[in-house]
XYZ file of C-alpha atoms in Angstrom:
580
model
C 0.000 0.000 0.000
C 2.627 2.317 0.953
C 5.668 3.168 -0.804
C 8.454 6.058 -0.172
C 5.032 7.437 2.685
C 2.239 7.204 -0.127
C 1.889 6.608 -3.823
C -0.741 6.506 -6.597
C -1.586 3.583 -8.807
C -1.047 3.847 -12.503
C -4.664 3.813 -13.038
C -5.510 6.433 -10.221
C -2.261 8.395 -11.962
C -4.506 8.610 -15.803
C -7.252 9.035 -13.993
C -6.311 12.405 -12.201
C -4.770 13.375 -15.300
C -8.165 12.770 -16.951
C -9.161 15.529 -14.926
C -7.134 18.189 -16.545
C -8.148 16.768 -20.004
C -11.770 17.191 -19.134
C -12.530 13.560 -19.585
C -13.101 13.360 -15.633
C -14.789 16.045 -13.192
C -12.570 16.818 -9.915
C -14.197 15.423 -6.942
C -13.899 19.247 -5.605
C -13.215 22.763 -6.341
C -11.763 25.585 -4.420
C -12.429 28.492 -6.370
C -10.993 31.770 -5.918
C -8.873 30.846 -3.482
C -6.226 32.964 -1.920
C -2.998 30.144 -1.197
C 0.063 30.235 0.315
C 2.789 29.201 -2.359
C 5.305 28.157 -0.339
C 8.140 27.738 -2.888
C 7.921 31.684 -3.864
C 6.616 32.592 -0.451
C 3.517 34.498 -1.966
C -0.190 34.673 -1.205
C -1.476 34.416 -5.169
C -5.005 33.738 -6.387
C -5.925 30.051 -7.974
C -8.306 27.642 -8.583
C -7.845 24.584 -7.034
C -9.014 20.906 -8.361
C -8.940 18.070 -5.886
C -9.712 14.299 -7.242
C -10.454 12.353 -4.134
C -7.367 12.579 -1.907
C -4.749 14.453 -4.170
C -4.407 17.813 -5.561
C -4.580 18.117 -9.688
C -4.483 21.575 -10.330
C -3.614 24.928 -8.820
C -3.880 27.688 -11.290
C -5.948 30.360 -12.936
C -8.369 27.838 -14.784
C -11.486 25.984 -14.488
C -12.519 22.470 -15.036
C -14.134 21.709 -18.280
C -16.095 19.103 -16.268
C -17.981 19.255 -13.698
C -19.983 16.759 -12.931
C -20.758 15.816 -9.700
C -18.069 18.303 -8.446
C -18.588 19.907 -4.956
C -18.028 23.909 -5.443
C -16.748 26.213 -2.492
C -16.090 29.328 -3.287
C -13.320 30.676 -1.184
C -13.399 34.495 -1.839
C -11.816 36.220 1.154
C -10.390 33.390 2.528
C -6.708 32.233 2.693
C -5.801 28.849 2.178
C -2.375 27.206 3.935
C -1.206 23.402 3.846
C -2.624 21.308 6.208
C 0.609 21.055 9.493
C 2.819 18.898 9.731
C 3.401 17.841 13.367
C 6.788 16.635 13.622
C 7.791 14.809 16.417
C 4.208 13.547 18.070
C 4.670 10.909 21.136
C 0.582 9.667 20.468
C 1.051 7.813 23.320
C -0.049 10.568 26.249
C -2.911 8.566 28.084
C -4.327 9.625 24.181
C -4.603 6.797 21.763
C -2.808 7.857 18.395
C -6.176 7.567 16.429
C -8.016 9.770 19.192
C -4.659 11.979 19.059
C -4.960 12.467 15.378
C -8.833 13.106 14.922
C -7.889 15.758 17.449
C -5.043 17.592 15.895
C -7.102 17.537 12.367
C -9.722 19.359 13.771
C -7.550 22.245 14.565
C -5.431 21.971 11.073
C -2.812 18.957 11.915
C -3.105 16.804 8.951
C 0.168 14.961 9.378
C 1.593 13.673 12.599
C 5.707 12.180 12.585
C 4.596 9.587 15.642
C 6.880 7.755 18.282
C 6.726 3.808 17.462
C 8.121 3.168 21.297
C 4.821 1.684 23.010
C 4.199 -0.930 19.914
C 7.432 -2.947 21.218
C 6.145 -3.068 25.197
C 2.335 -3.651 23.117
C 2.318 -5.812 19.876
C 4.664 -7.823 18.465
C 6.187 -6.458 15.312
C 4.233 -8.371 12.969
C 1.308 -7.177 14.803
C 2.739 -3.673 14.972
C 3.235 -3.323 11.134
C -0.309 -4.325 10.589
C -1.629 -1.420 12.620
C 0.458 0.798 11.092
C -0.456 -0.254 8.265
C -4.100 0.370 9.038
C -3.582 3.675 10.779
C -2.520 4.626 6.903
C -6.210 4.584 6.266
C -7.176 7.340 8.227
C -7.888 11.403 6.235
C -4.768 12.099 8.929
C -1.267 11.039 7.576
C 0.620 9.255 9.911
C 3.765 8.003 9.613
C 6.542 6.616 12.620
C 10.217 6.847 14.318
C 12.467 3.436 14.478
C 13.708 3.911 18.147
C 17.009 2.408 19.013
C 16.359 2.083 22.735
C 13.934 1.605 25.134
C 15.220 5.145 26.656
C 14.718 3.233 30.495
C 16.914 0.109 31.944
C 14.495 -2.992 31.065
C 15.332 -6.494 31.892
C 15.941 -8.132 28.584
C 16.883 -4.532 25.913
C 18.285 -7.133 23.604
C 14.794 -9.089 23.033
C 13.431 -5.832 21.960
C 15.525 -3.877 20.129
C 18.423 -5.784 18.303
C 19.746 -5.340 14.880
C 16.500 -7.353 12.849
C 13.748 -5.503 14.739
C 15.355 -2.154 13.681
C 16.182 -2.693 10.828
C 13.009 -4.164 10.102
C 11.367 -0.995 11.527
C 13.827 1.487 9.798
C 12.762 -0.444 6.324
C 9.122 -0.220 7.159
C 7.980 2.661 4.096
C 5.530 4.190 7.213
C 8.628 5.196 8.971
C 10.052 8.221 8.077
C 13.280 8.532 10.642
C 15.065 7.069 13.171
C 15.116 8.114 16.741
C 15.070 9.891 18.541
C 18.562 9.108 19.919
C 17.942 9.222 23.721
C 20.897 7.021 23.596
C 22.943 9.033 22.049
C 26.063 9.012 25.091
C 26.345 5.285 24.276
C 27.405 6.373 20.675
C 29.695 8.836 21.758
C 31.575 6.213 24.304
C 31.900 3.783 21.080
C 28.518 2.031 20.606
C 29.019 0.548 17.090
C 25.920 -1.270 16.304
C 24.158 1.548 17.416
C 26.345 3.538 14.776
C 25.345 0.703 12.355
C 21.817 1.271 12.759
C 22.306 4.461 12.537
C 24.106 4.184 8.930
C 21.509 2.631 7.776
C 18.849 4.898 8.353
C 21.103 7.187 6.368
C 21.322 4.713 3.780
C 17.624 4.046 3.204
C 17.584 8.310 2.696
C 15.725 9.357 6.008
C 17.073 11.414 8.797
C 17.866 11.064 12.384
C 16.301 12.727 14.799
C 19.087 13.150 18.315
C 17.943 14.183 21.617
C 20.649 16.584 22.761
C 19.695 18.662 25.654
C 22.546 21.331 26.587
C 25.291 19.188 24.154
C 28.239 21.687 23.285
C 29.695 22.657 19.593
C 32.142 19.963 20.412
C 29.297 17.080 21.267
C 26.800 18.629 18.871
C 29.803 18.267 16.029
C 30.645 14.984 17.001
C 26.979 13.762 16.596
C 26.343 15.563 13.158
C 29.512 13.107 11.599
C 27.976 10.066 13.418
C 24.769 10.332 11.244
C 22.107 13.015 13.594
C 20.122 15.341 11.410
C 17.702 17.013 13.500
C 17.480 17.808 17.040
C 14.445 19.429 18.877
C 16.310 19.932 22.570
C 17.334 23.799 22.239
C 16.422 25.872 25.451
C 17.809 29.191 24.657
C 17.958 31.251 21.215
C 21.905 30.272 21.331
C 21.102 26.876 21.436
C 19.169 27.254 18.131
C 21.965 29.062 16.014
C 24.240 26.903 17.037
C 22.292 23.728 15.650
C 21.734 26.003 12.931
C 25.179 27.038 12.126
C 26.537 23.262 12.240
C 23.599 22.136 9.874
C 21.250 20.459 12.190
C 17.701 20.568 10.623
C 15.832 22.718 14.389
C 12.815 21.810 16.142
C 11.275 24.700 18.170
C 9.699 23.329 21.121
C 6.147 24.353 22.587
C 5.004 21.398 25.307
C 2.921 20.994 28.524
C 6.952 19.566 29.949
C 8.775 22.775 28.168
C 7.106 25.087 26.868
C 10.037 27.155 25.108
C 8.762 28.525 21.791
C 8.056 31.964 23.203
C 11.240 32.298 24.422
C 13.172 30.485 21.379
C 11.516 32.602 19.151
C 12.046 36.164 20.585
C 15.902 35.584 21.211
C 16.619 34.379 17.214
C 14.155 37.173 16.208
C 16.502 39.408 18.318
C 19.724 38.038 16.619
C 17.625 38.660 13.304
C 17.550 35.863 12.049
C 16.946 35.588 7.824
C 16.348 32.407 7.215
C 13.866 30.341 9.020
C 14.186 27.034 6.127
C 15.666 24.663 8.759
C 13.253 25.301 11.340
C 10.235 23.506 12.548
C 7.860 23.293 15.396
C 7.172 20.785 18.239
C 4.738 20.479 20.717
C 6.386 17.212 21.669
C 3.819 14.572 23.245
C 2.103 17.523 25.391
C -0.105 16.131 28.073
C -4.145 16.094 26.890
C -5.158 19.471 28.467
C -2.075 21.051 26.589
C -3.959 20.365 23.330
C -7.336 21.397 24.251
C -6.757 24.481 21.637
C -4.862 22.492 19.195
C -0.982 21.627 18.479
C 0.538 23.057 15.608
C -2.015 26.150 15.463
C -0.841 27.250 18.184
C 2.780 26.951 17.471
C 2.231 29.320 14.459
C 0.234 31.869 16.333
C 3.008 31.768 18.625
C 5.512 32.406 16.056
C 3.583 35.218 14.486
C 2.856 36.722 17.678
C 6.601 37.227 18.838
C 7.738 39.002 15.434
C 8.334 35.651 12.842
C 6.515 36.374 9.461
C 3.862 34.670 8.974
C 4.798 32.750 5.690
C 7.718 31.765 7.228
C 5.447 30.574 10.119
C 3.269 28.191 8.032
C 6.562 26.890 6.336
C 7.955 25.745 9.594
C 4.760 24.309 10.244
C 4.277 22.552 7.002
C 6.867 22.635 4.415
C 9.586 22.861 6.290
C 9.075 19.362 7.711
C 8.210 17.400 4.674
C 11.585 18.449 3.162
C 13.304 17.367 5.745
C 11.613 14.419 6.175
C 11.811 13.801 2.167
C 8.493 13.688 1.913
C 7.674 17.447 -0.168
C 6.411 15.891 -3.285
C 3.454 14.299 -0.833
C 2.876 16.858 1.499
C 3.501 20.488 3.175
C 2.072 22.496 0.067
C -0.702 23.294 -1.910
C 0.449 22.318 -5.139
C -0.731 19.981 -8.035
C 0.640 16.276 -6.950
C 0.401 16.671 -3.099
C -2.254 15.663 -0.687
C -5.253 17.342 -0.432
C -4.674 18.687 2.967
C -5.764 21.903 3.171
C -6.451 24.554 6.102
C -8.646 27.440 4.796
C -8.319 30.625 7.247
C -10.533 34.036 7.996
C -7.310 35.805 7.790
C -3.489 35.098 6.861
C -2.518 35.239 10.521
C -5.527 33.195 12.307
C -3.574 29.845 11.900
C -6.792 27.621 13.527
C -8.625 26.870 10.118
C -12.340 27.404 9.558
C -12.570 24.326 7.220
C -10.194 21.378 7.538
C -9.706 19.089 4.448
C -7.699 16.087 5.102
C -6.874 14.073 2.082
C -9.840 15.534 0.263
C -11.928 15.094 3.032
C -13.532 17.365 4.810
C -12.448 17.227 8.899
C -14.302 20.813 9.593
C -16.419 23.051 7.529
C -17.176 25.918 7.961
C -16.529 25.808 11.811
C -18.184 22.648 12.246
C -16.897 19.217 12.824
C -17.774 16.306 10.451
C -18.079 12.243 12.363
C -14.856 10.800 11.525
C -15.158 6.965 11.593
C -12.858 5.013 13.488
C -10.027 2.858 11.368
C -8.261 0.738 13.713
C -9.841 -2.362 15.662
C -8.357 -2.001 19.149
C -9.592 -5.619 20.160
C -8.185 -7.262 16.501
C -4.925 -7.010 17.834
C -4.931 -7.619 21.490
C -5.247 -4.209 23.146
C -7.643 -4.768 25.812
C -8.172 -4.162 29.445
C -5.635 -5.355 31.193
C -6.580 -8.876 32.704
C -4.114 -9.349 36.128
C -4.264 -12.997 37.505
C -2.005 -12.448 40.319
C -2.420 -10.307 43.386
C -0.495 -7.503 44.872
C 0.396 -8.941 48.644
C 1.320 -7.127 51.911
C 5.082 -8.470 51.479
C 5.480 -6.785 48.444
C 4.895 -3.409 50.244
C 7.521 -4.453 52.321
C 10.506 -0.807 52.237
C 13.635 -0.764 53.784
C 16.075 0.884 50.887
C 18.267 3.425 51.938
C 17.969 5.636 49.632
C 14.384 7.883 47.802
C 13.895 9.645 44.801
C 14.125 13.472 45.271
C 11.931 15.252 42.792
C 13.896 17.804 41.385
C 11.138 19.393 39.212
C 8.459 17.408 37.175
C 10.932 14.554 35.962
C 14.399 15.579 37.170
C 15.056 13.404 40.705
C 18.522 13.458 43.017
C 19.383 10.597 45.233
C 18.269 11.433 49.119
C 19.331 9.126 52.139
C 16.001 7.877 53.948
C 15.696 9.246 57.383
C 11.835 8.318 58.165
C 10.674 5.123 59.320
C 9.784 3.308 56.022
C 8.661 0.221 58.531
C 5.326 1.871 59.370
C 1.867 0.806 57.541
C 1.216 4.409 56.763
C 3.819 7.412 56.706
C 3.276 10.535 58.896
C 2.008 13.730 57.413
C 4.514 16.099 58.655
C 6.805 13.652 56.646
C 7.942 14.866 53.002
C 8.285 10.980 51.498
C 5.752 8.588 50.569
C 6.242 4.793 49.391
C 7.306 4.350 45.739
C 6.530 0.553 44.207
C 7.531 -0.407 40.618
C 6.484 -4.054 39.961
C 6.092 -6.394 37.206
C 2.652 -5.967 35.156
C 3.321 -9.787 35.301
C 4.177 -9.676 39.270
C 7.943 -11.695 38.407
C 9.831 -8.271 40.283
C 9.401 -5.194 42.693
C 11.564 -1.934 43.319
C 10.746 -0.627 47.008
C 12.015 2.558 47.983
C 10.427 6.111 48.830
C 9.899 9.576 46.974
C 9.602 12.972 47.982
C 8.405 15.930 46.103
C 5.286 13.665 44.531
C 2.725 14.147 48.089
C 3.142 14.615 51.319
C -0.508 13.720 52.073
C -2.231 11.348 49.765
C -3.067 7.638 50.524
C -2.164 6.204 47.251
C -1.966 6.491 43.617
C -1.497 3.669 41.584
C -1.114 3.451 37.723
C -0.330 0.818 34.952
C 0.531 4.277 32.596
C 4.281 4.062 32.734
C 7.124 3.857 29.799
C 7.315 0.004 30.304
C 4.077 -0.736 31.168
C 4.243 -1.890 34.851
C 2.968 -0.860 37.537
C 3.621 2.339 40.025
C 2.213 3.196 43.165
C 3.104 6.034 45.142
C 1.157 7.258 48.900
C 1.643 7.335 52.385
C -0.803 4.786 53.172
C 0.084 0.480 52.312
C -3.833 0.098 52.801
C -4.198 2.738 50.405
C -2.025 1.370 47.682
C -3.848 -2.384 47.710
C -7.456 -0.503 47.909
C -6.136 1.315 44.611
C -4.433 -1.782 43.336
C -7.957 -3.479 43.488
C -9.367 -0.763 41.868
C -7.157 -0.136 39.275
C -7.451 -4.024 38.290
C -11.235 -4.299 38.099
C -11.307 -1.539 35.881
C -8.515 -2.917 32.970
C -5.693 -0.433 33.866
C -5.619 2.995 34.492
C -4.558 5.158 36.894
C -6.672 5.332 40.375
C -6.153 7.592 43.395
C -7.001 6.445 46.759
C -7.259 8.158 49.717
C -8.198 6.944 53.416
C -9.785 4.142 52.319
C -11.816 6.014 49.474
C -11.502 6.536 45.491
C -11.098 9.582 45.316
C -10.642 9.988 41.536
C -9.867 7.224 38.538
C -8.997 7.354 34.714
C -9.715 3.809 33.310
C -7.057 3.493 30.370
C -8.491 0.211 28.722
C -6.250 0.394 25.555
C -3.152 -2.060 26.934
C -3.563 -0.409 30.185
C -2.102 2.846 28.594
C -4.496 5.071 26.663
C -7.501 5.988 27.073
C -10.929 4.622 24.783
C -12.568 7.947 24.428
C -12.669 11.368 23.327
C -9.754 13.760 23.408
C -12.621 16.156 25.222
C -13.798 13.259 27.810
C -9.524 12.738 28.538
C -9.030 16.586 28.930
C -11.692 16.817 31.975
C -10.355 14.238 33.381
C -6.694 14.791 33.155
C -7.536 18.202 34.386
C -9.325 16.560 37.552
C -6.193 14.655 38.094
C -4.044 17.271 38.181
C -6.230 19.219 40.696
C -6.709 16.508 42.982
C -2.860 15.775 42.830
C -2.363 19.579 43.677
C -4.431 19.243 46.931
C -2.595 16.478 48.069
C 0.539 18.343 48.034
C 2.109 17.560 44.445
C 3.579 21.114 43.848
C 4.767 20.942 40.152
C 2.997 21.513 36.629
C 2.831 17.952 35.115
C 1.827 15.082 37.272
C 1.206 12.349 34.184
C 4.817 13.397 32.860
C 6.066 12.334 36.361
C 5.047 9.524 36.097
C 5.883 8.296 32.543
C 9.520 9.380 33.589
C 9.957 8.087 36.523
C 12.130 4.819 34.995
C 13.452 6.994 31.948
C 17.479 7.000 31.917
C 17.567 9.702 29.289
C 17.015 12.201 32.177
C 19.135 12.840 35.632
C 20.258 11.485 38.239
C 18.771 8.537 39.452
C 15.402 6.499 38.188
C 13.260 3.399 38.931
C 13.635 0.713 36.615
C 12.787 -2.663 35.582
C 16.580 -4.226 36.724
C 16.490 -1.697 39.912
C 17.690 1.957 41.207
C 19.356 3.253 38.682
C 22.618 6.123 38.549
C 21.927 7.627 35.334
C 25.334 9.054 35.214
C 28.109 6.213 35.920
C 25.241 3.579 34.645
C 25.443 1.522 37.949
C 22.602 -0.201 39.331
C 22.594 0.853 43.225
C 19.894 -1.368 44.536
C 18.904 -4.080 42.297
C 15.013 -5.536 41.734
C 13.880 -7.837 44.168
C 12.279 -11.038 42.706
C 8.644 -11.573 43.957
């Protein structure tokens, strides 16, 4: 089906051109459009002819035929590409289908998405065959090849070895491979990661690193070993100097780091005259992050702190599908491409009116058309969770010496433990509470403590985690096994408990990771959780990112992970798992 991202058949090639001969009607019109041309950087005036899913024509004339043809007439209106989101983790308690009707609806046609939860979910046979599906949906979506599981899991080498990425890196759905969260390994002489990194370059797609504060001399070192993109700047420095070395730039803007303001005013202030190698994140933002859209808001953003706005919608559109090698398919409105299409009020009111998304309409006219659902959750094995084993009173047995400081939202320090961790329930005026990881199939445990997460709440336990297991963090070990019971009769999800009473629950039924509803339904409710949380004494800005991250070894200093307690830094496992 796929090939190179997307292709035509012969016949569906003389068809389309039938169109231009007048032999064949296109299946819409845009007349009298105002468009962005993106290659001369002009707003002209054109008729445009759409035949099903593709773009035919873009010009001054009009068909000779048609018959059967919807008409809009687009007089003072401005039409842009449809955005490109670039580096999407779909995985955010969000289900990527749910993700993606989502983004559409506020002008995100095309979503570059994060392939790391199909290897803890499906096997890769099963994997490719969703993907595969997921090509049927009006959204584009293509994938990443990871080359680690970015944590410390007990068997990497079952899950990512040379086959499965290769396999994945050949797959035509997947566009790049990263992002490189493993990237020190390389740099201290990791040569089948350099191989699999080689040939990503050979099959002609880029790799995206993960480089937060590298230096000229690190970021130099990485652009010979194969990285092409990188999406970790923090300051306005940060961005030239990607720039300068020939790093395609990714301008972040999520709920974890929001940046883009600040990006944006300090290379505006260095004046900045070419924006071509710059694009736009909003990076796997939490669900109440996108409850006014993702890449809309990126390019109101832009616009807002002095970037113009053609350059804007490039770096939302074009931008990414040449880097990505994909510009002859998407990120313009030009004859060849897919019909996505955002049409606008005015040039710099970036959330579109009317949505078309390969020829279909996702909005029009400011309302939303039913999108049918593509993929089969239960045809490949992504159900509740079913748990036949049962959390015990010796598993909640602590005695470490050592807790997880919380930092910020996903940064932790080592502390040494200087409350009783004995007790059944820790004391208020105590910062820590318990921290569990265990097996989602009950074969290990991590005990220890955090502090920084509550200082008051009876429990919280959740099967939303980068591996999969299981976390509970409170004060109370009756809490955690009221939540534990809770959070199994409902397939997964994440459950707070407090003095013996549910106090709030989000069922995630997909795998025990997403949720099976509406991006509007997951917003409330991630908002709840988040207020709740705040009551009980969490004190940051993004409780669900704390807990995806709390096992993930791309970040300081110390984690919680499948073989133990992890030092990020000299690699050393301080405390390892405990076998239930």
């Amino acid at each position: 089906m796929l090939e190179n991202g997307y292709y035509w058949r012969n016949r569906e090639l003389r068809q389309q051109v039938s169109v231009i001969d007048g032999t064949d009607a296109p299946t819409l019109l845009l007349k009298n459009s105002t468009y962005l041309n993106v290659y001369t950087k002009q707003w002209l005036k054109a008729n445009i002819w759409i035949a099903n899913d593709r773009i035919v024509y873009v010009g001054e004339n009009l068909p000779e035929n048609l018959d059967g043809t919807e008409i809009i007439d687009c007089e003072g209106q401005y039409l842009v590409p449809g955005y490109i989101e670039p580096h999407a983790h779909p995985f955010q308690l969000y289900n990527p289908e749910e993700l993606a009707n989502h983004a559409a609806r506020f002008g995100t046609t095309t979503l570059i998405n994060d392939n790391l939860m199909w290897h803890f979910l499906l096997d890769k046979k099963k994997a490719f065959s969703m993907i595969e599906d997921f090509s049927k949906s009006p959204v584009s979506m293509f994938w990443w090849a990871r080359f680690d599981s970015q944590t410390t899991l007990q068997d990497e080498e079952s899950l990512f070895n040379t086959e499965e990425v290769l396999k994945w890196i050949n797959h035509p759905s997947v566009v790049q491979g990263g992002e490189l969260t493993s990237w020190p390994s390389l740099l201290a002489g990791d040569d089948r990661l350099l191989y699999w990194i080689q040939e990503t370059k050979r099959q002609g797609k880029p790799v995206e690193g993960h480089l937060p504060g590298a230096s000229e001399k690190t970021l130099t070192k990485m652009k010979l070993l194969g990285v092409s993109a990188d999406h970790e700047s923090m300051t306005g420095e940060e961005v030239l100097r990607r720039l300068r070395l020939g790093y395609q730039v990714g301008l972040r803007y999520s709920s974890i780091r929001p940046d883009l303001p600040k990006l944006i005013e300090e290379i505006v202030a260095e004046n900045l005259q070419n924006y071509d190698n710059l694009t736009m994140t909003t990076d796997g933002g939490t669900p109440a992050f996108y409850e006014n859209g993702l890449m809309n808001r990126c390019i109101e953003i832009a616009i807002e702190k002095g970037v113009p706005a053609v350059e804007a919608y490039r770096m939302a559109s074009y931008n990414a599908a040449r880097h990505f090698r994909m510009d002859e398919q998407l990120g313009s409105i030009a004859p060849g491409r897919i019909a996505h299409i955002n049409i606008l009020k005015e040039k710099e009111a970036p959330r579109p009116v009317s949505v078309l998304a390969k020829g279909k309409w996702i909005v029009k006219d400011d309302v939303n058309q039913e999108l049918s659902p593509v993929i089969d959750w239960e045809k490949y094995g992504i159900n509740p969770l079913s748990i036949d084993w049962e959390l015990r009173e010796e598993e909640l047995q602590f005695s470490l010496p050592v807790g997880l400081n919380m930092v910020n939202e996903v940064i932790m320090k080592p502390y040494a433990i200087d409350t009783d961790i004995t007790l059944d329930e820790i004391p208020a005026e105590k910062e820590d509470a318990f921290l569990l990881m265990i097996d989602k199939n009950g074969k290990w445990r991590v005990n220890t403590t955090i502090r920084g997460f509550t200082n008051q709440l009876g429990a919280i336990a959740t099967s939303y985690s980068t591996t999969g297991d299981f976390v509970f963090i409170g004060k109370s070990k009756s809490d955690m096994l009221l939540a534990w019971k809770r959070m199994k009769e409902i397939g997964g999800g994440i459950v707070l408990v407090n003095k013996g009473e549910v106090v709030l629950e989000i069922p995630l039924t997909l795998g025990g990771a997403m949720y099976d509803g509406s991006m509007t339904e997951l917003i409330e409710k991630e908002k709840q959780l988040k207020t709740v949380l705040e009551e009980f004494g969490y004190s940051f800005n993004d409780p669900v990112y704390s807990l995806l991250f709390l096992s993930s070894t791309h970040l300081p200093f110390i984690r919680i992970t499948q073989q133990g307690i992890v030092d990020v830094k000299k690699k050393e496992i301080l405390f390892p798992a405990t076998m239930c």
